[in-house]
Amino acid sequence: MNDSTQLFLWIFLSLDLAVLLWLLVSAVRRRIRRRKILHFGDKAEEEVSETLRRDFPNAAVLNNVYLKTNRGTTQLDHILICKWGVFVIETKSHNGRIQIEKNEWTQFYKDKVVRFHSPILQNESHVRALENVLKKHRTAWKTKVNGLVVFTSKKVFFSKREDGVLRLDELSPYIKSGGKTTSRRTILTGIPGRRYLTRQKIVLLERHIRKHSVKGQKSRKAHNRKLKSLDRSYH
């Protein structure tokens, strides 16, 4: 083997090694980024759960509920069943300026620009999933389900205000007041002649939802894979 051939092989091997190293570093960075996103998401959900349990001591608070849909399963961050009604709450940990559009929202924070699917549309599918569960109960099928989106960061602000899109400190007052907007001044339970849910009804609804929730790890893994694909599409 002459010197030129050896040089070519060394260059070829070095390039291969450099490519492999770059792929490895990229994979590690993606994994670290994914863990950070999950960490902030978990922390945000814990904050919302603590707020709900503190401000609604006589209510039922269900966290990370998996329900069946026509496409598999969907995960609901929080379900609040209180005397003011039933609420499906989608939690977001984004901060900075949030540009709100119909289908896709954009986060602007420092030098970061992140696009993500509209949490309003995302939560609408969660509301429908819960409504389908309640329809299976003879006394719960008329219960209205309300969808709310909550951002937990104190450094978040919106390009415009949307009804039902709230900061964490606005969540409990919004529910207890029936909504502080002209478009939806009163949140009804859907039961004619009644404004509040009784404690008995709250317990009944909680038991029915728990009974129809998906508890298997297989469905949760499938849902997590779906989230990863969405993360690649919108970030």
Short mmCIF file of C-alpha atoms in Angstrom, two decimals:
data_model
loop_
_atom_site.label_atom_id
_atom_site.label_comp_id
_atom_site.label_asym_id
_atom_site.label_seq_id
_atom_site.Cartn_x
_atom_site.Cartn_y
_atom_site.Cartn_z
CA MET A 1 0.00 0.00 0.00
CA ASN A 2 1.53 3.27 -1.13
CA ASP A 3 1.47 6.54 0.77
CA SER A 4 -1.31 8.12 -1.32
CA THR A 5 -3.60 5.14 -0.68
CA GLN A 6 -2.92 5.29 3.06
CA LEU A 7 -3.65 9.02 3.07
CA PHE A 8 -6.92 8.45 1.24
CA LEU A 9 -7.96 5.75 3.74
CA TRP A 10 -7.10 8.01 6.70
CA ILE A 11 -9.13 10.84 5.20
CA PHE A 12 -12.05 8.50 4.49
CA LEU A 13 -11.99 7.06 8.03
CA SER A 14 -11.66 10.52 9.56
CA LEU A 15 -14.69 11.74 7.62
CA ASP A 16 -16.66 8.66 8.69
CA LEU A 17 -15.68 9.25 12.30
CA ALA A 18 -16.61 12.93 12.08
CA VAL A 19 -20.04 12.08 10.64
CA LEU A 20 -20.68 9.45 13.30
CA LEU A 21 -19.60 11.87 16.02
CA TRP A 22 -21.91 14.57 14.62
CA LEU A 23 -24.83 12.13 14.51
CA LEU A 24 -24.14 11.04 18.09
CA VAL A 25 -23.94 14.63 19.37
CA SER A 26 -27.15 15.54 17.52
CA ALA A 27 -28.97 12.56 19.02
CA VAL A 28 -27.78 13.43 22.52
CA ARG A 29 -28.86 17.06 22.08
CA ARG A 30 -32.31 16.00 20.88
CA ARG A 31 -32.66 13.69 23.85
CA ILE A 32 -31.60 16.40 26.31
CA ARG A 33 -33.98 18.87 24.67
CA ARG A 34 -36.81 16.35 24.84
CA ARG A 35 -36.12 15.71 28.54
CA LYS A 36 -36.14 19.45 29.25
CA ILE A 37 -39.49 19.83 27.49
CA LEU A 38 -40.93 16.93 29.47
CA HIS A 39 -39.48 18.32 32.71
CA PHE A 40 -41.03 21.75 32.20
CA GLY A 41 -44.29 20.15 31.13
CA ASP A 42 -44.41 17.90 34.21
CA LYS A 43 -43.61 20.84 36.48
CA ALA A 44 -46.36 22.96 34.88
CA GLU A 45 -48.90 20.17 35.32
CA GLU A 46 -47.93 19.80 38.98
CA GLU A 47 -48.51 23.54 39.50
CA VAL A 48 -51.96 23.36 37.96
CA SER A 49 -52.87 20.26 39.94
CA GLU A 50 -51.78 21.89 43.21
CA THR A 51 -53.75 25.04 42.37
CA LEU A 52 -56.92 23.08 41.64
CA ARG A 53 -56.66 21.00 44.82
CA ARG A 54 -56.02 24.12 46.92
CA ASP A 55 -58.74 26.31 45.43
CA PHE A 56 -61.38 23.58 44.97
CA PRO A 57 -61.08 21.40 48.11
CA ASN A 58 -64.50 19.75 47.64
CA ALA A 59 -63.97 18.99 43.96
CA ALA A 60 -62.58 15.97 42.13
CA VAL A 61 -59.27 16.58 40.37
CA LEU A 62 -58.06 13.95 37.90
CA ASN A 63 -54.61 14.27 36.34
CA ASN A 64 -53.13 12.61 33.23
CA VAL A 65 -56.29 10.78 32.23
CA TYR A 66 -56.14 8.59 29.13
CA LEU A 67 -59.38 8.06 27.20
CA LYS A 68 -60.18 5.98 24.14
CA THR A 69 -60.90 7.68 20.82
CA ASN A 70 -61.56 6.50 17.28
CA ARG A 71 -57.82 6.91 16.61
CA GLY A 72 -56.51 5.19 19.73
CA THR A 73 -56.09 7.11 22.98
CA THR A 74 -55.76 10.73 24.00
CA GLN A 75 -54.32 12.22 27.18
CA LEU A 76 -56.14 14.87 29.20
CA ASP A 77 -53.83 16.91 31.46
CA HIS A 78 -56.50 17.67 34.06
CA ILE A 79 -60.20 17.13 34.64
CA LEU A 80 -61.85 19.29 37.29
CA ILE A 81 -65.30 18.27 38.52
CA CYS A 82 -66.64 20.92 40.87
CA LYS A 83 -69.96 22.55 41.69
CA TRP A 84 -69.38 25.02 38.83
CA GLY A 85 -69.21 22.21 36.27
CA VAL A 86 -66.80 19.89 34.47
CA PHE A 87 -63.60 21.32 33.00
CA VAL A 88 -60.91 19.79 30.80
CA ILE A 89 -57.73 21.79 31.30
CA GLU A 90 -54.80 21.75 28.88
CA THR A 91 -51.57 22.94 30.50
CA LYS A 92 -48.73 24.75 28.69
CA SER A 93 -45.35 25.82 30.08
CA HIS A 94 -44.36 28.22 27.26
CA ASN A 95 -43.17 31.69 28.16
CA GLY A 96 -42.48 34.87 26.23
CA ARG A 97 -44.84 36.26 23.59
CA ILE A 98 -47.42 33.86 22.17
CA GLN A 99 -48.74 34.70 18.73
CA ILE A 100 -52.24 33.22 18.56
CA GLU A 101 -53.58 32.03 15.22
CA LYS A 102 -56.33 29.60 14.28
CA ASN A 103 -54.39 26.39 13.70
CA GLU A 104 -50.80 27.11 14.74
CA TRP A 105 -49.40 29.30 17.50
CA THR A 106 -45.88 30.71 17.73
CA GLN A 107 -43.73 31.32 20.79
CA PHE A 108 -41.18 34.16 20.69
CA TYR A 109 -38.75 34.05 23.61
CA LYS A 110 -35.29 35.63 23.47
CA ASP A 111 -33.75 34.20 20.26
CA LYS A 112 -36.08 31.20 20.19
CA VAL A 113 -39.04 30.86 17.83
CA VAL A 114 -41.21 27.77 18.36
CA ARG A 115 -44.34 26.85 16.43
CA PHE A 116 -46.88 24.55 18.05
CA HIS A 117 -50.35 23.23 17.32
CA SER A 118 -53.20 25.35 18.68
CA PRO A 119 -53.91 24.14 22.22
CA ILE A 120 -57.51 25.26 21.78
CA LEU A 121 -57.97 22.80 18.90
CA GLN A 122 -55.95 20.21 20.78
CA ASN A 123 -58.19 20.53 23.82
CA GLU A 124 -61.37 20.41 21.75
CA SER A 125 -60.53 16.81 20.89
CA HIS A 126 -60.04 16.11 24.61
CA VAL A 127 -63.42 17.66 25.40
CA ARG A 128 -65.10 15.47 22.76
CA ALA A 129 -63.40 12.37 24.18
CA LEU A 130 -64.73 13.12 27.66
CA GLU A 131 -68.20 13.95 26.32
CA ASN A 132 -68.25 10.54 24.62
CA VAL A 133 -67.41 8.89 27.93
CA LEU A 134 -70.15 10.78 29.78
CA LYS A 135 -72.71 9.81 27.13
CA LYS A 136 -72.32 6.21 28.29
CA HIS A 137 -73.85 7.07 31.68
CA ARG A 138 -77.64 7.41 31.93
CA THR A 139 -77.50 10.42 34.30
CA ALA A 140 -74.25 12.04 33.10
CA TRP A 141 -74.81 12.30 29.35
CA LYS A 142 -76.28 15.83 29.52
CA THR A 143 -73.41 17.25 31.54
CA LYS A 144 -71.64 20.07 29.71
CA VAL A 145 -67.85 19.81 29.41
CA ASN A 146 -65.86 23.05 29.27
CA GLY A 147 -62.37 23.35 27.79
CA LEU A 148 -59.70 25.67 29.20
CA VAL A 149 -56.04 26.28 28.28
CA VAL A 150 -53.69 27.42 31.05
CA PHE A 151 -50.16 28.83 30.73
CA THR A 152 -48.22 28.53 33.98
CA SER A 153 -45.28 30.84 33.24
CA LYS A 154 -45.35 34.31 34.81
CA LYS A 155 -43.40 35.56 31.77
CA VAL A 156 -46.04 34.78 29.17
CA PHE A 157 -48.23 37.25 27.30
CA PHE A 158 -50.50 36.88 24.30
CA SER A 159 -50.90 38.66 20.98
CA LYS A 160 -54.64 38.73 21.71
CA ARG A 161 -56.91 37.39 24.41
CA GLU A 162 -58.95 34.32 23.65
CA ASP A 163 -61.85 33.23 25.83
CA GLY A 164 -60.73 30.27 27.91
CA VAL A 165 -56.98 30.90 27.42
CA LEU A 166 -55.65 31.88 30.83
CA ARG A 167 -52.64 32.42 33.02
CA LEU A 168 -52.47 30.24 36.10
CA ASP A 169 -53.48 33.03 38.49
CA GLU A 170 -56.61 33.62 36.37
CA LEU A 171 -57.77 30.01 36.36
CA SER A 172 -59.67 29.67 39.65
CA PRO A 173 -61.36 33.12 39.54
CA TYR A 174 -62.44 32.44 35.94
CA ILE A 175 -64.11 29.16 36.89
CA LYS A 176 -65.78 30.50 40.04
CA SER A 177 -67.11 33.62 38.33
CA GLY A 178 -68.44 31.75 35.31
CA GLY A 179 -66.00 33.41 32.94
CA LYS A 180 -65.08 37.07 32.86
CA THR A 181 -65.83 37.72 29.20
CA THR A 182 -68.84 39.07 27.32
CA SER A 183 -68.84 36.13 24.91
CA ARG A 184 -69.38 33.56 27.68
CA ARG A 185 -70.54 35.32 30.82
CA THR A 186 -72.02 32.24 32.44
CA ILE A 187 -70.73 28.70 32.24
CA LEU A 188 -73.66 26.29 32.52
CA THR A 189 -73.52 22.67 33.64
CA GLY A 190 -75.96 21.59 30.93
CA ILE A 191 -78.53 20.35 33.47
CA PRO A 192 -81.80 22.29 33.00
CA GLY A 193 -82.84 24.26 36.07
CA ARG A 194 -79.62 23.71 37.95
CA ARG A 195 -76.59 25.95 38.16
CA TYR A 196 -74.34 23.84 40.41
CA LEU A 197 -73.34 20.21 40.59
CA THR A 198 -74.09 18.46 43.87
CA ARG A 199 -71.45 16.57 45.80
CA GLN A 200 -73.22 13.34 44.91
CA LYS A 201 -73.05 14.18 41.20
CA ILE A 202 -69.36 15.08 41.48
CA VAL A 203 -68.59 11.67 43.01
CA LEU A 204 -70.70 9.89 40.39
CA LEU A 205 -68.93 11.63 37.51
CA GLU A 206 -65.49 10.96 38.97
CA ARG A 207 -66.22 7.24 39.37
CA HIS A 208 -67.62 6.98 35.85
CA ILE A 209 -64.58 8.71 34.29
CA ARG A 210 -62.11 6.61 36.25
CA LYS A 211 -63.97 3.46 35.21
CA HIS A 212 -63.64 4.33 31.51
CA SER A 213 -60.08 5.63 31.59
CA VAL A 214 -57.27 3.66 29.95
CA LYS A 215 -54.79 2.35 32.47
CA GLY A 216 -52.49 0.24 30.31
CA GLN A 217 -48.88 1.27 29.64
CA LYS A 218 -49.19 0.23 25.98
CA SER A 219 -51.68 2.99 25.21
CA ARG A 220 -49.59 5.55 27.05
CA LYS A 221 -46.52 4.64 25.03
CA ALA A 222 -48.51 5.00 21.80
CA HIS A 223 -49.68 8.43 22.94
CA ASN A 224 -46.09 9.45 23.76
CA ARG A 225 -44.97 8.39 20.28
CA LYS A 226 -47.72 10.60 18.83
CA LEU A 227 -46.48 13.52 20.93
CA LYS A 228 -42.95 13.04 19.64
CA SER A 229 -44.17 13.14 16.06
CA LEU A 230 -46.06 16.36 16.78
CA ASP A 231 -42.95 17.78 18.42
CA ARG A 232 -40.94 17.13 15.25
CA SER A 233 -43.66 18.69 13.12
CA TYR A 234 -44.15 21.90 15.05
CA HIS A 235 -40.73 22.73 16.54
#
